[in-house]
PDB file of C-alpha atoms in Angstrom:
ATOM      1  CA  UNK A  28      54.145  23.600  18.882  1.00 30.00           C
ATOM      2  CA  UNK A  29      51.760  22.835  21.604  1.00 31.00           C
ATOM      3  CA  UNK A  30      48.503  21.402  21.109  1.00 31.00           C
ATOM      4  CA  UNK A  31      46.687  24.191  21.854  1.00 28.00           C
ATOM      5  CA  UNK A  32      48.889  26.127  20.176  1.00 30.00           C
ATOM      6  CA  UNK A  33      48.068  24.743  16.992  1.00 32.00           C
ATOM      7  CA  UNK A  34      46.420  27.223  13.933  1.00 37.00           C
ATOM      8  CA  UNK A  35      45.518  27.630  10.626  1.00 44.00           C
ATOM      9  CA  UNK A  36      46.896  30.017   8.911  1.00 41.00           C
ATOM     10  CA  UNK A  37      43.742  32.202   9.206  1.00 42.00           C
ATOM     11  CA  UNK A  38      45.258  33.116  12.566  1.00 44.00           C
ATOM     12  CA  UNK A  39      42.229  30.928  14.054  1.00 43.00           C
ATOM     13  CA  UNK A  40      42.697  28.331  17.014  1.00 45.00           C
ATOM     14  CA  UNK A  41      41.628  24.607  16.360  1.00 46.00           C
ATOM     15  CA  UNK A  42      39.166  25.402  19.073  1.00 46.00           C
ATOM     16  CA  UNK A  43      37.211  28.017  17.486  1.00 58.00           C
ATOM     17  CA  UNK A  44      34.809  27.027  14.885  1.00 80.00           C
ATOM     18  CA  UNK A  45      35.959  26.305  11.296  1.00 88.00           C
ATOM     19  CA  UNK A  46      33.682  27.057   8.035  1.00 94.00           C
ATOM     20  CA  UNK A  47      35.591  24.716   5.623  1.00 96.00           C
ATOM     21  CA  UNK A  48      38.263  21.924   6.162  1.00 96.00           C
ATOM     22  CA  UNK A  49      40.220  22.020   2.823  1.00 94.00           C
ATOM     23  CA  UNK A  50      41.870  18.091   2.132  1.00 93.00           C
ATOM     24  CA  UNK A  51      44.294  17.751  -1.301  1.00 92.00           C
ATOM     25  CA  UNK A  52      47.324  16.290  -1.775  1.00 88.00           C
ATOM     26  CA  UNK A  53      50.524  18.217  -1.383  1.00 76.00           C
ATOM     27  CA  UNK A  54      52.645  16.951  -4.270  1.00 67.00           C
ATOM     28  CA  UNK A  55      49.849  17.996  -6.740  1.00 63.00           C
ATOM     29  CA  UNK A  56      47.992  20.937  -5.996  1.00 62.00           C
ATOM     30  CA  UNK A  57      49.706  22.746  -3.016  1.00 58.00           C
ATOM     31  CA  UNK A  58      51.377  25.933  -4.693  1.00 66.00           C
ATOM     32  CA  UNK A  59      49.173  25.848  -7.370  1.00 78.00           C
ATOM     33  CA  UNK A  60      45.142  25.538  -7.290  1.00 85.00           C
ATOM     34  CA  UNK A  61      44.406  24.919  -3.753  1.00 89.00           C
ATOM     35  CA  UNK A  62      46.786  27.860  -2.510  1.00 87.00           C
ATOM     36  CA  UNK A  63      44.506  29.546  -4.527  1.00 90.00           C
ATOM     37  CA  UNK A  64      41.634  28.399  -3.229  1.00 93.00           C
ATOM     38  CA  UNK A  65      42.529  28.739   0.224  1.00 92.00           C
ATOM     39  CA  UNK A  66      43.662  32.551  -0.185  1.00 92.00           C
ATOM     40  CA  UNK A  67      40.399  33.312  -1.930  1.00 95.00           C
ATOM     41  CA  UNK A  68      38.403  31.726   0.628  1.00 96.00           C
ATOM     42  CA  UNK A  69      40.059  33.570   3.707  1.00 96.00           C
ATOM     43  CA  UNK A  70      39.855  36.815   1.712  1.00 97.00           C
ATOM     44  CA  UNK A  71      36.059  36.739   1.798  1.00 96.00           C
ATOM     45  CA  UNK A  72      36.175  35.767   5.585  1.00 96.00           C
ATOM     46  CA  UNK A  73      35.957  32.412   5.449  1.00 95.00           C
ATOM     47  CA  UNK A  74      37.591  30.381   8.700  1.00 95.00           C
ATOM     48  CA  UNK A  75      39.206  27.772   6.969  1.00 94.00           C
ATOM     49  CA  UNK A  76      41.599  24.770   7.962  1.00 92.00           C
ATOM     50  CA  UNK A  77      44.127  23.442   5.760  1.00 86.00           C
ATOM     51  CA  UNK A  78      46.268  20.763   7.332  1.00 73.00           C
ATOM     52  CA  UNK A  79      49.781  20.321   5.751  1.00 61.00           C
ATOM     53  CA  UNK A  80      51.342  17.407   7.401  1.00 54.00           C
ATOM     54  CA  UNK A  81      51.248  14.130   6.568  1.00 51.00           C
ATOM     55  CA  UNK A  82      50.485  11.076   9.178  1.00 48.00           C
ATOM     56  CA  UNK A  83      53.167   8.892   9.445  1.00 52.00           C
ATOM     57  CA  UNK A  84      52.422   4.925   8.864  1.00 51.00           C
ATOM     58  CA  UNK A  85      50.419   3.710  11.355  1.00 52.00           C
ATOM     59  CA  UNK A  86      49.205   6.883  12.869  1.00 54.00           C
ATOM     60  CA  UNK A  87      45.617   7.949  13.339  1.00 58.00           C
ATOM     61  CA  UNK A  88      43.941  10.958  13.067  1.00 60.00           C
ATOM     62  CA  UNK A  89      43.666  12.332  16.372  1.00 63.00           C
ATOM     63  CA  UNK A  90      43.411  15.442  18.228  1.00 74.00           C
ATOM     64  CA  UNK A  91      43.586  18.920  16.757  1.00 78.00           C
ATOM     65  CA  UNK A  92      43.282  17.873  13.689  1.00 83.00           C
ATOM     66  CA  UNK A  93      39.929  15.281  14.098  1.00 85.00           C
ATOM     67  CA  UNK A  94      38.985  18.145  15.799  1.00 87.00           C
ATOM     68  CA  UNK A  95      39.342  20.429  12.847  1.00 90.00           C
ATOM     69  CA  UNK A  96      37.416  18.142  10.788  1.00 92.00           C
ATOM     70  CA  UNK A  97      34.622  17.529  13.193  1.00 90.00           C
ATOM     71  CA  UNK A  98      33.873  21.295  13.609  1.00 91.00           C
ATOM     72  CA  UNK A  99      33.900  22.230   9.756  1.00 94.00           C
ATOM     73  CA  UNK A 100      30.531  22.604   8.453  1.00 93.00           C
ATOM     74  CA  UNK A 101      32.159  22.158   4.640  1.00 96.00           C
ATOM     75  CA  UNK A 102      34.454  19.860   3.609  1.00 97.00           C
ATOM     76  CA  UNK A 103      36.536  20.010  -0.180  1.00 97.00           C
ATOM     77  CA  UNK A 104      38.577  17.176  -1.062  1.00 97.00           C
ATOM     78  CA  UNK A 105      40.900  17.978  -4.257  1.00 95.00           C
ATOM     79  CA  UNK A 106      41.088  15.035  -5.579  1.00 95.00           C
ATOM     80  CA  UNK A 107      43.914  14.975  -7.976  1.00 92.00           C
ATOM     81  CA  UNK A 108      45.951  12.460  -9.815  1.00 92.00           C
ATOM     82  CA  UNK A 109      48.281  11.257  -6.049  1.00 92.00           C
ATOM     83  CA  UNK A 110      45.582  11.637  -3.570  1.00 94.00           C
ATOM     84  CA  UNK A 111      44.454   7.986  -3.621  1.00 93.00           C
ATOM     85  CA  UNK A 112      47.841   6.860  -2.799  1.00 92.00           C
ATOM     86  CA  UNK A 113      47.647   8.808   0.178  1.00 90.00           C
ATOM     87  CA  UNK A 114      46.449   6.828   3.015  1.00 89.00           C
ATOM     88  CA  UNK A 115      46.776  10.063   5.431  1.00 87.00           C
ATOM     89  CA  UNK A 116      44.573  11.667   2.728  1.00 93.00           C
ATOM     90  CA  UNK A 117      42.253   8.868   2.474  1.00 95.00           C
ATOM     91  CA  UNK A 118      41.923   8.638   6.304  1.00 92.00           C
ATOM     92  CA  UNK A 119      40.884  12.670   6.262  1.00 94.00           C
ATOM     93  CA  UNK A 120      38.582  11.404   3.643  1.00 97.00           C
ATOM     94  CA  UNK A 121      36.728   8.782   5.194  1.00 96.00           C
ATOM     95  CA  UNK A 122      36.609  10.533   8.904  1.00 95.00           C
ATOM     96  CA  UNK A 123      34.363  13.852   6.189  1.00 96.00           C
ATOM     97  CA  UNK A 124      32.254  11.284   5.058  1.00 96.00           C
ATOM     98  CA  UNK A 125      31.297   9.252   8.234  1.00 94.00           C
ATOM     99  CA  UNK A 126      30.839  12.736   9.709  1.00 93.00           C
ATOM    100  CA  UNK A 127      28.279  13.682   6.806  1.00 93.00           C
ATOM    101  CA  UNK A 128      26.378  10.568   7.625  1.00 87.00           C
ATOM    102  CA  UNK A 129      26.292  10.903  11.327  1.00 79.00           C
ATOM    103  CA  UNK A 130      24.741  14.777  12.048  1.00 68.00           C
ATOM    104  CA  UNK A 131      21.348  15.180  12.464  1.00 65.00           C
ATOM    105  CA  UNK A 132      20.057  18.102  10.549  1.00 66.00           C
ATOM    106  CA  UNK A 133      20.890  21.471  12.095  1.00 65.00           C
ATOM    107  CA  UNK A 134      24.263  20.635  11.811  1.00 75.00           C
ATOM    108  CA  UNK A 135      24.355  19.292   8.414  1.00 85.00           C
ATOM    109  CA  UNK A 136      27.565  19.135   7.104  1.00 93.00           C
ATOM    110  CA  UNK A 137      28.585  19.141   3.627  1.00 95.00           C
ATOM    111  CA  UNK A 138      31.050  17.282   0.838  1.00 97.00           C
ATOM    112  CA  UNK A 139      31.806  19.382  -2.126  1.00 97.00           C
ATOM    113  CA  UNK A 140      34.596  17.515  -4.738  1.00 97.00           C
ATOM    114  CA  UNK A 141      36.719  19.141  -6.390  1.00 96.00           C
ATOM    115  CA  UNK A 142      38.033  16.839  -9.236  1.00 95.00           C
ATOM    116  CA  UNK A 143      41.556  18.580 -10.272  1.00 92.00           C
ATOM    117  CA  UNK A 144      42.964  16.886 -13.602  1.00 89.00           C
ATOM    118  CA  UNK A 145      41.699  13.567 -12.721  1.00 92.00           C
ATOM    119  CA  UNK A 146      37.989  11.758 -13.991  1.00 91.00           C
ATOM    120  CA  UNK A 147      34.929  11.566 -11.019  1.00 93.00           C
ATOM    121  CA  UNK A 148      35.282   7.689 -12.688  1.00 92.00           C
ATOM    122  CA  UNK A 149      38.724   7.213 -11.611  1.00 91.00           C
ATOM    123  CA  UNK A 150      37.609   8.430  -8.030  1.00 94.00           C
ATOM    124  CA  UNK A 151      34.576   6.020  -7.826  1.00 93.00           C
ATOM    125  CA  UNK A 152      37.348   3.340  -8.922  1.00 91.00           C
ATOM    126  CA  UNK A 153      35.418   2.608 -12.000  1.00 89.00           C
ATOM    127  CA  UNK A 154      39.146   3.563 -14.503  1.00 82.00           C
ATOM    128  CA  UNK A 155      42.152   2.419 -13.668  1.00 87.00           C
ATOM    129  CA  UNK A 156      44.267   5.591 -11.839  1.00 90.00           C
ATOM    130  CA  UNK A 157      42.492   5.393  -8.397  1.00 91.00           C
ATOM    131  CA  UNK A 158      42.626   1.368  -8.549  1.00 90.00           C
ATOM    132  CA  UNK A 159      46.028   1.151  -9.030  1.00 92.00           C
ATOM    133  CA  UNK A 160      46.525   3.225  -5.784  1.00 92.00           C
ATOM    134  CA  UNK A 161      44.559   1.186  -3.932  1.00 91.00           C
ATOM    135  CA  UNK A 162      46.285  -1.829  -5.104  1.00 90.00           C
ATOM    136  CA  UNK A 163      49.613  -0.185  -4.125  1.00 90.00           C
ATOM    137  CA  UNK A 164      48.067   0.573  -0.685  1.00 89.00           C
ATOM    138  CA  UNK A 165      46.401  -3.182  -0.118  1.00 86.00           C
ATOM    139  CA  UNK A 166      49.911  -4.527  -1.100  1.00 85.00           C
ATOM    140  CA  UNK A 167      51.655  -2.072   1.478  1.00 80.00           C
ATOM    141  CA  UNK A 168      48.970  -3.411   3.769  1.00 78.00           C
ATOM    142  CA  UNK A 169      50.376  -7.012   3.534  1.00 72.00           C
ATOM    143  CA  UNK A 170      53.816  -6.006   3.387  1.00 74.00           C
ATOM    144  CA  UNK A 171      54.073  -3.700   6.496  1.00 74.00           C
ATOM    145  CA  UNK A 172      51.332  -4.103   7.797  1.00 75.00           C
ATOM    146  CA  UNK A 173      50.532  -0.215   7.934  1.00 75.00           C
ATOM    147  CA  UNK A 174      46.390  -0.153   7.943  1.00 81.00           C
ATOM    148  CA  UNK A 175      44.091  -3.162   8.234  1.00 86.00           C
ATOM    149  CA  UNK A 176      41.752  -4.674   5.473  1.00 88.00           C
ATOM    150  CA  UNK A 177      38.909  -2.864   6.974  1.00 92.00           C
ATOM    151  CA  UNK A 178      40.158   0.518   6.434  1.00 92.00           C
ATOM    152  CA  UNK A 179      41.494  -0.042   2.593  1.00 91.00           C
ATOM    153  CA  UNK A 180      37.580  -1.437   2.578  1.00 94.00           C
ATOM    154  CA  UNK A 181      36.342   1.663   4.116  1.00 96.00           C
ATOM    155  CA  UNK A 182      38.765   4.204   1.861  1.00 95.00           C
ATOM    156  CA  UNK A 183      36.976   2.509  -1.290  1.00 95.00           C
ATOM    157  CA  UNK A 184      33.368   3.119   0.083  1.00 96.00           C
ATOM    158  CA  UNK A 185      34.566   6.803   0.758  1.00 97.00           C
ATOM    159  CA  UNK A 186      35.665   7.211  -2.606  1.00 97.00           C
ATOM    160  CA  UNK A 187      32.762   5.776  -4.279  1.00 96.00           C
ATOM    161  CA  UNK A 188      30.628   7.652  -2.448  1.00 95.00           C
ATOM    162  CA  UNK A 189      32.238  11.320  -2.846  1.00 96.00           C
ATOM    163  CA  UNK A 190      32.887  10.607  -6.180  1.00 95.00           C
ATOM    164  CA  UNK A 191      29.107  10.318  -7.378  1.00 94.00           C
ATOM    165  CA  UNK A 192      28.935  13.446  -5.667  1.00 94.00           C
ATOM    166  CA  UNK A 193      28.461  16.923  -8.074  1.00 94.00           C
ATOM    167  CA  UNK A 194      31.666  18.624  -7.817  1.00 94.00           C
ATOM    168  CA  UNK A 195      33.453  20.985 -10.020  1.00 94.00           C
ATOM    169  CA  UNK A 196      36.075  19.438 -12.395  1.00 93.00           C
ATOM    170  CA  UNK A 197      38.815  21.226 -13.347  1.00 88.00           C
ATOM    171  CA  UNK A 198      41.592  20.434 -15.733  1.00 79.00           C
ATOM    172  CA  UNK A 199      44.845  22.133 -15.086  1.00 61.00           C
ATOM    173  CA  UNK A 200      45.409  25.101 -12.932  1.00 56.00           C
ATOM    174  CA  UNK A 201      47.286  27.816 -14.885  1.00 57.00           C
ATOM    175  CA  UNK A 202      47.119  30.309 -11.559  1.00 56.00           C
TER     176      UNK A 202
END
């Protein structure tokens, strides 16, 4: 599909203006909670982007999708007990929370967690699940050389920081 050709499935074009950019982790949550989510959300005519590829090693978030990101106004990360060893997911992350920090205040955006079956500790790396990923991830770094030091350093700060954020914590999704 062609760049511009690129939508949601809200029927929207990544040019047009996006309410919420939903970011979870496909092997946990996909069919279950955040379909879900996403459906509800769209029923009450909400423009929302949900991205379901993955980044292959090496690749950066570029085009429509950065562009997705940068014109949400709300962002919800499901965390959930795989999306630390994610480093497309932790990219998405990072690129919401710079954006929160750069905007001056009319355009305000937003970080609302949602902590699906996992801790807000284990996302601020302060129990073991989250830290193992990132161990995983710095070793990957040496190995193949996939990501630099610098961004493992700036995936941590992202988690720390979203994870002292109020969220909603959820155990299990039973639809």
């Amino acid at each position: 599909m062609a760049n511009s050709e690129i939508r949601s499935s809200t029927g929207n074009t990544i040019g047009s203006e996006f309410q919420v950019f939903l970011s979870f982790r496909d092997l946990d949550s996909r069919h279950g909670f955040t379909s879900s989510l996403y459906h509800t959300l769209v029923d009450a005519g909400i423009h929302v982007f949900i991205d379901d590829e993955e980044l292959r090693p090496g690749e950066r978030i570029c085009g429509n999708l950065l562009q997705a990101i940068n014109v949400s106004k709300l962002y919800i990360p499901i965390f959930s007990k795989n999306y630390a060893s994610s480093h497309w997911c932790l990219r998405k992350l990072a690129k919401m929370v710079e954006n929160t920090s750069k905007f001056k205040e009319d355009e305000k955006k937003v970080i609302l967690p949602i902590f699906y079956d996992v801790n807000p500790y284990d996302v601020k790396l302060k129990i073991m699940l989250y830290g193992k990923a990132i161990s995983k991830l710095k070793q990957e770094m040496e190995d193949q050389k996939k990501f630099s030091s610098k961004d493992v350093e700036t995936w941590c700060q992202a988690l720390k920081e979203v994870g002292g954020t109020k969220g909603w914590e959820l155990e299990k999704y039973s639809g």
